[in-house]
PDB file of C-alpha atoms in Angstrom:
ATOM      1  CA  MET A   1      78.255  -2.363 -44.678  1.00 86.00           C
ATOM      2  CA  LYS A   2      74.723  -2.330 -43.357  1.00 93.00           C
ATOM      3  CA  ARG A   3      74.023  -3.784 -39.911  1.00 94.00           C
ATOM      4  CA  SER A   4      71.532  -6.633 -39.652  1.00 97.00           C
ATOM      5  CA  LYS A   5      69.765  -5.049 -36.661  1.00 98.00           C
ATOM      6  CA  GLN A   6      69.160  -8.587 -35.355  1.00 98.00           C
ATOM      7  CA  LEU A   7      70.307  -9.868 -31.970  1.00 98.00           C
ATOM      8  CA  VAL A   8      70.417 -13.246 -30.297  1.00 98.00           C
ATOM      9  CA  VAL A   9      70.545 -13.106 -26.493  1.00 98.00           C
ATOM     10  CA  VAL A  10      72.983 -15.723 -25.177  1.00 98.00           C
ATOM     11  CA  SER A  11      73.867 -17.256 -21.848  1.00 97.00           C
ATOM     12  CA  HIS A  12      77.225 -15.981 -20.650  1.00 97.00           C
ATOM     13  CA  CYS A  13      79.017 -19.310 -20.988  1.00 94.00           C
ATOM     14  CA  VAL A  14      78.260 -19.594 -24.709  1.00 95.00           C
ATOM     15  CA  ILE A  15      81.020 -17.008 -25.131  1.00 96.00           C
ATOM     16  CA  ASN A  16      83.000 -17.794 -21.962  1.00 95.00           C
ATOM     17  CA  GLN A  17      83.150 -21.385 -20.742  1.00 93.00           C
ATOM     18  CA  ASN A  18      85.532 -20.237 -17.990  1.00 94.00           C
ATOM     19  CA  ALA A  19      82.458 -19.160 -16.025  1.00 94.00           C
ATOM     20  CA  VAL A  20      81.096 -22.740 -15.870  1.00 93.00           C
ATOM     21  CA  VAL A  21      81.287 -24.900 -12.740  1.00 93.00           C
ATOM     22  CA  ASP A  22      84.513 -26.905 -12.718  1.00 89.00           C
ATOM     23  CA  GLY A  23      84.086 -30.145 -14.658  1.00 87.00           C
ATOM     24  CA  GLU A  24      80.920 -29.038 -16.484  1.00 87.00           C
ATOM     25  CA  ALA A  25      82.388 -27.109 -19.449  1.00 84.00           C
ATOM     26  CA  ARG A  26      81.253 -28.243 -22.892  1.00 85.00           C
ATOM     27  CA  SER A  27      84.123 -26.434 -24.645  1.00 86.00           C
ATOM     28  CA  PRO A  28      87.555 -25.088 -23.630  1.00 89.00           C
ATOM     29  CA  GLY A  29      86.659 -21.426 -24.335  1.00 91.00           C
ATOM     30  CA  ILE A  30      83.779 -20.419 -26.588  1.00 93.00           C
ATOM     31  CA  MET A  31      81.091 -22.629 -28.021  1.00 93.00           C
ATOM     32  CA  LYS A  32      82.331 -22.209 -31.576  1.00 94.00           C
ATOM     33  CA  ALA A  33      79.399 -23.830 -33.385  1.00 94.00           C
ATOM     34  CA  ALA A  34      76.951 -21.410 -31.735  1.00 96.00           C
ATOM     35  CA  VAL A  35      79.136 -18.394 -32.453  1.00 96.00           C
ATOM     36  CA  ASP A  36      79.691 -19.506 -36.059  1.00 96.00           C
ATOM     37  CA  TRP A  37      75.930 -19.990 -36.524  1.00 97.00           C
ATOM     38  CA  SER A  38      75.247 -16.501 -35.135  1.00 97.00           C
ATOM     39  CA  TYR A  39      77.830 -15.046 -37.510  1.00 97.00           C
ATOM     40  CA  LYS A  40      76.403 -16.869 -40.553  1.00 97.00           C
ATOM     41  CA  GLN A  41      72.894 -15.669 -39.696  1.00 97.00           C
ATOM     42  CA  GLY A  42      74.125 -12.093 -39.350  1.00 97.00           C
ATOM     43  CA  TYR A  43      73.053 -11.936 -35.688  1.00 98.00           C
ATOM     44  CA  GLY A  44      74.736  -9.710 -33.172  1.00 98.00           C
ATOM     45  CA  VAL A  45      75.485 -11.674 -29.998  1.00 98.00           C
ATOM     46  CA  PHE A  46      74.135 -10.080 -26.817  1.00 98.00           C
ATOM     47  CA  GLN A  47      75.833 -11.817 -23.874  1.00 98.00           C
ATOM     48  CA  LEU A  48      74.006 -11.976 -20.542  1.00 98.00           C
ATOM     49  CA  PRO A  49      75.913 -12.022 -17.236  1.00 98.00           C
ATOM     50  CA  CYS A  50      76.572 -15.348 -15.493  1.00 98.00           C
ATOM     51  CA  PRO A  51      74.288 -15.381 -12.447  1.00 98.00           C
ATOM     52  CA  GLU A  52      76.008 -18.308 -10.735  1.00 98.00           C
ATOM     53  CA  PHE A  53      79.473 -16.728 -11.086  1.00 97.00           C
ATOM     54  CA  THR A  54      78.304 -13.334  -9.820  1.00 98.00           C
ATOM     55  CA  PHE A  55      76.323 -14.929  -6.958  1.00 98.00           C
ATOM     56  CA  LEU A  56      78.816 -17.551  -5.688  1.00 97.00           C
ATOM     57  CA  GLY A  57      82.087 -16.969  -7.552  1.00 96.00           C
ATOM     58  CA  PRO A  58      84.318 -19.163  -9.717  1.00 94.00           C
ATOM     59  CA  GLU A  59      84.944 -21.921  -7.136  1.00 94.00           C
ATOM     60  CA  ARG A  60      81.270 -22.662  -6.484  1.00 96.00           C
ATOM     61  CA  PRO A  61      79.998 -26.222  -6.101  1.00 95.00           C
ATOM     62  CA  PRO A  62      77.595 -27.768  -8.598  1.00 96.00           C
ATOM     63  CA  MET A  63      74.021 -26.996  -7.532  1.00 97.00           C
ATOM     64  CA  THR A  64      70.513 -27.960  -8.607  1.00 97.00           C
ATOM     65  CA  VAL A  65      67.519 -25.940  -9.794  1.00 98.00           C
ATOM     66  CA  GLU A  66      65.982 -26.422  -6.347  1.00 98.00           C
ATOM     67  CA  GLU A  67      69.088 -25.070  -4.604  1.00 98.00           C
ATOM     68  CA  TYR A  68      69.131 -21.959  -6.801  1.00 98.00           C
ATOM     69  CA  ASN A  69      65.378 -21.390  -6.616  1.00 98.00           C
ATOM     70  CA  THR A  70      65.558 -19.055  -3.606  1.00 98.00           C
ATOM     71  CA  PRO A  71      64.328 -15.499  -3.025  1.00 98.00           C
ATOM     72  CA  GLU A  72      67.959 -14.353  -2.679  1.00 98.00           C
ATOM     73  CA  PHE A  73      69.011 -15.798  -6.037  1.00 98.00           C
ATOM     74  CA  HIS A  74      65.931 -14.405  -7.816  1.00 98.00           C
ATOM     75  CA  ALA A  75      66.635 -10.951  -6.305  1.00 98.00           C
ATOM     76  CA  HIS A  76      70.278 -11.211  -7.419  1.00 98.00           C
ATOM     77  CA  ASN A  77      69.184 -12.172 -10.939  1.00 98.00           C
ATOM     78  CA  ARG A  78      66.827  -9.233 -11.259  1.00 98.00           C
ATOM     79  CA  LYS A  79      69.529  -6.855  -9.982  1.00 98.00           C
ATOM     80  CA  ILE A  80      72.158  -7.997 -12.489  1.00 98.00           C
ATOM     81  CA  LEU A  81      69.639  -8.332 -15.343  1.00 98.00           C
ATOM     82  CA  LEU A  82      67.997  -4.928 -15.190  1.00 98.00           C
ATOM     83  CA  PRO A  83      70.696  -2.961 -17.091  1.00 98.00           C
ATOM     84  CA  TYR A  84      70.883  -5.691 -19.747  1.00 98.00           C
ATOM     85  CA  MET A  85      67.110  -5.753 -20.227  1.00 98.00           C
ATOM     86  CA  GLU A  86      67.042  -1.952 -20.384  1.00 98.00           C
ATOM     87  CA  GLN A  87      69.694  -2.060 -23.121  1.00 98.00           C
ATOM     88  CA  LEU A  88      67.707  -4.674 -25.064  1.00 98.00           C
ATOM     89  CA  LYS A  89      64.632  -2.463 -24.757  1.00 98.00           C
ATOM     90  CA  VAL A  90      66.568   0.457 -26.286  1.00 98.00           C
ATOM     91  CA  TYR A  91      67.678  -1.770 -29.161  1.00 98.00           C
ATOM     92  CA  GLN A  92      64.118  -2.959 -29.708  1.00 98.00           C
ATOM     93  CA  ASP A  93      62.695   0.564 -29.512  1.00 98.00           C
ATOM     94  CA  HIS A  94      65.118   1.589 -32.268  1.00 98.00           C
ATOM     95  CA  GLY A  95      64.052  -1.070 -34.726  1.00 98.00           C
ATOM     96  CA  TYR A  96      66.318  -3.960 -33.797  1.00 98.00           C
ATOM     97  CA  GLU A  97      64.855  -7.467 -33.747  1.00 98.00           C
ATOM     98  CA  ILE A  98      65.596  -9.859 -30.907  1.00 98.00           C
ATOM     99  CA  VAL A  99      65.448 -13.134 -32.820  1.00 97.00           C
ATOM    100  CA  GLY A 100      65.563 -15.239 -29.661  1.00 97.00           C
ATOM    101  CA  GLY A 101      67.701 -16.545 -26.870  1.00 97.00           C
ATOM    102  CA  LEU A 102      70.318 -19.260 -26.607  1.00 97.00           C
ATOM    103  CA  GLY A 103      70.405 -21.154 -23.325  1.00 96.00           C
ATOM    104  CA  ILE A 104      72.104 -24.230 -21.914  1.00 95.00           C
ATOM    105  CA  GLN A 105      70.104 -27.452 -21.683  1.00 95.00           C
ATOM    106  CA  ASP A 106      70.066 -28.916 -18.153  1.00 95.00           C
ATOM    107  CA  SER A 107      71.784 -25.906 -16.578  1.00 95.00           C
ATOM    108  CA  PRO A 108      70.120 -25.095 -13.234  1.00 97.00           C
ATOM    109  CA  SER A 109      70.247 -21.427 -14.224  1.00 98.00           C
ATOM    110  CA  CYS A 110      70.217 -21.202 -18.016  1.00 97.00           C
ATOM    111  CA  ASP A 111      68.060 -24.066 -19.272  1.00 97.00           C
ATOM    112  CA  PRO A 112      65.326 -22.310 -21.303  1.00 96.00           C
ATOM    113  CA  GLY A 113      62.599 -24.486 -19.805  1.00 94.00           C
ATOM    114  CA  LYS A 114      63.549 -24.864 -16.161  1.00 96.00           C
ATOM    115  CA  GLY A 115      66.572 -22.677 -15.403  1.00 97.00           C
ATOM    116  CA  VAL A 116      66.026 -20.266 -12.535  1.00 98.00           C
ATOM    117  CA  PHE A 117      67.891 -17.416 -14.267  1.00 98.00           C
ATOM    118  CA  MET A 118      66.064 -17.964 -17.560  1.00 97.00           C
ATOM    119  CA  GLN A 119      62.737 -17.795 -15.729  1.00 96.00           C
ATOM    120  CA  ASP A 120      63.814 -14.402 -14.443  1.00 98.00           C
ATOM    121  CA  VAL A 121      65.073 -13.333 -17.901  1.00 98.00           C
ATOM    122  CA  ILE A 122      61.727 -14.200 -19.474  1.00 97.00           C
ATOM    123  CA  GLN A 123      59.722 -12.562 -16.665  1.00 97.00           C
ATOM    124  CA  LEU A 124      61.719  -9.314 -16.562  1.00 97.00           C
ATOM    125  CA  ALA A 125      61.729  -9.091 -20.356  1.00 97.00           C
ATOM    126  CA  ALA A 126      57.935  -9.372 -20.345  1.00 96.00           C
ATOM    127  CA  GLU A 127      57.632  -6.718 -17.631  1.00 97.00           C
ATOM    128  CA  LEU A 128      59.751  -4.295 -19.664  1.00 97.00           C
ATOM    129  CA  GLY A 129      58.169  -5.145 -23.026  1.00 97.00           C
ATOM    130  CA  VAL A 130      61.274  -6.839 -24.410  1.00 97.00           C
ATOM    131  CA  ASN A 131      60.325  -9.563 -26.891  1.00 96.00           C
ATOM    132  CA  ILE A 132      62.359 -12.722 -26.348  1.00 96.00           C
ATOM    133  CA  ASP A 133      59.893 -15.409 -27.288  1.00 91.00           C
ATOM    134  CA  PHE A 134      61.949 -18.207 -28.837  1.00 96.00           C
ATOM    135  CA  PHE A 135      64.931 -20.161 -27.538  1.00 97.00           C
ATOM    136  CA  TRP A 136      67.598 -22.447 -28.852  1.00 96.00           C
ATOM    137  CA  GLN A 137      69.821 -24.373 -26.486  1.00 96.00           C
ATOM    138  CA  ILE A 138      73.266 -25.900 -26.272  1.00 93.00           C
ATOM    139  CA  PRO A 139      72.304 -29.582 -25.930  1.00 92.00           C
ATOM    140  CA  ASN A 140      73.441 -31.709 -23.020  1.00 89.00           C
ATOM    141  CA  THR A 141      74.907 -34.402 -25.247  1.00 82.00           C
ATOM    142  CA  LYS A 142      78.271 -36.136 -25.340  1.00 77.00           C
ATOM    143  CA  THR A 143      79.657 -33.542 -27.771  1.00 78.00           C
ATOM    144  CA  GLY A 144      77.606 -30.595 -26.486  1.00 79.00           C
ATOM    145  CA  LYS A 145      77.696 -29.214 -30.019  1.00 88.00           C
ATOM    146  CA  PHE A 146      75.069 -26.710 -31.082  1.00 93.00           C
ATOM    147  CA  ASP A 147      73.294 -27.513 -34.344  1.00 92.00           C
ATOM    148  CA  PRO A 148      70.285 -25.257 -35.020  1.00 92.00           C
ATOM    149  CA  ASN A 149      68.828 -27.897 -37.357  1.00 90.00           C
ATOM    150  CA  HIS A 150      68.840 -30.636 -34.712  1.00 90.00           C
ATOM    151  CA  PRO A 151      65.790 -30.977 -32.422  1.00 92.00           C
ATOM    152  CA  LYS A 152      67.996 -31.116 -29.285  1.00 91.00           C
ATOM    153  CA  SER A 153      69.306 -27.626 -30.106  1.00 94.00           C
ATOM    154  CA  VAL A 154      65.847 -26.092 -30.523  1.00 94.00           C
ATOM    155  CA  PHE A 155      63.865 -25.390 -27.363  1.00 95.00           C
ATOM    156  CA  GLY A 156      61.110 -23.416 -29.073  1.00 94.00           C
ATOM    157  CA  PRO A 157      58.651 -20.692 -28.109  1.00 94.00           C
ATOM    158  CA  VAL A 158      58.541 -19.287 -24.580  1.00 89.00           C
ATOM    159  CA  SER A 159      56.487 -16.638 -22.835  1.00 76.00           C
ATOM    160  CA  ALA A 160      56.174 -15.210 -19.343  1.00 68.00           C
ATOM    161  CA  SER A 161      52.566 -16.451 -19.179  1.00 53.00           C
ATOM    162  CA  ALA A 162      53.718 -19.984 -20.027  1.00 48.00           C
ATOM    163  CA  GLU A 163      56.343 -19.728 -17.277  1.00 46.00           C
ATOM    164  CA  LYS A 164      53.635 -18.706 -14.767  1.00 49.00           C
ATOM    165  CA  GLU A 165      51.457 -21.630 -15.887  1.00 45.00           C
ATOM    166  CA  ASN A 166      54.403 -24.034 -15.478  1.00 42.00           C
ATOM    167  CA  GLU A 167      55.066 -22.666 -11.973  1.00 48.00           C
ATOM    168  CA  ALA A 168      51.387 -23.102 -11.038  1.00 44.00           C
ATOM    169  CA  VAL A 169      51.538 -26.779 -12.059  1.00 37.00           C
ATOM    170  CA  LYS A 170      54.583 -27.372  -9.837  1.00 37.00           C
TER     171      LYS A 170
END
């Protein structure tokens, strides 16, 4: 069987909800709808590390974007991300397509639009020439179910320059 040579880059908790802050899980284990969608599309799933888990551990308290937006957390993110971004670069340099990312709406770390970790993902990817320019998201709805055809599951295009412009407005 021929490989698709297509990857979707996913937040850690899409595959492992055990990493989520207690009481915030949207599924008991994996987010099945997102995994099923990836499978049907023929996408390989490239799982990122969980920055909150590796920074504060499994018993951490819920925190906000503002609480995570510190020099220490950004430095931690870059440290844990570098080997993942280097691996994505190797894939890309060998003809694989990174079709996009899959984040978590309203997560202080992994929301594609405001998450501190995702800002660092997008910035480091741009620095290394890794093309991740479109995001879907697990919606923050009652069911938390991913549906790629529903507007709440589509975040849309992103770029490091757009992130810098958003930061300048803040």
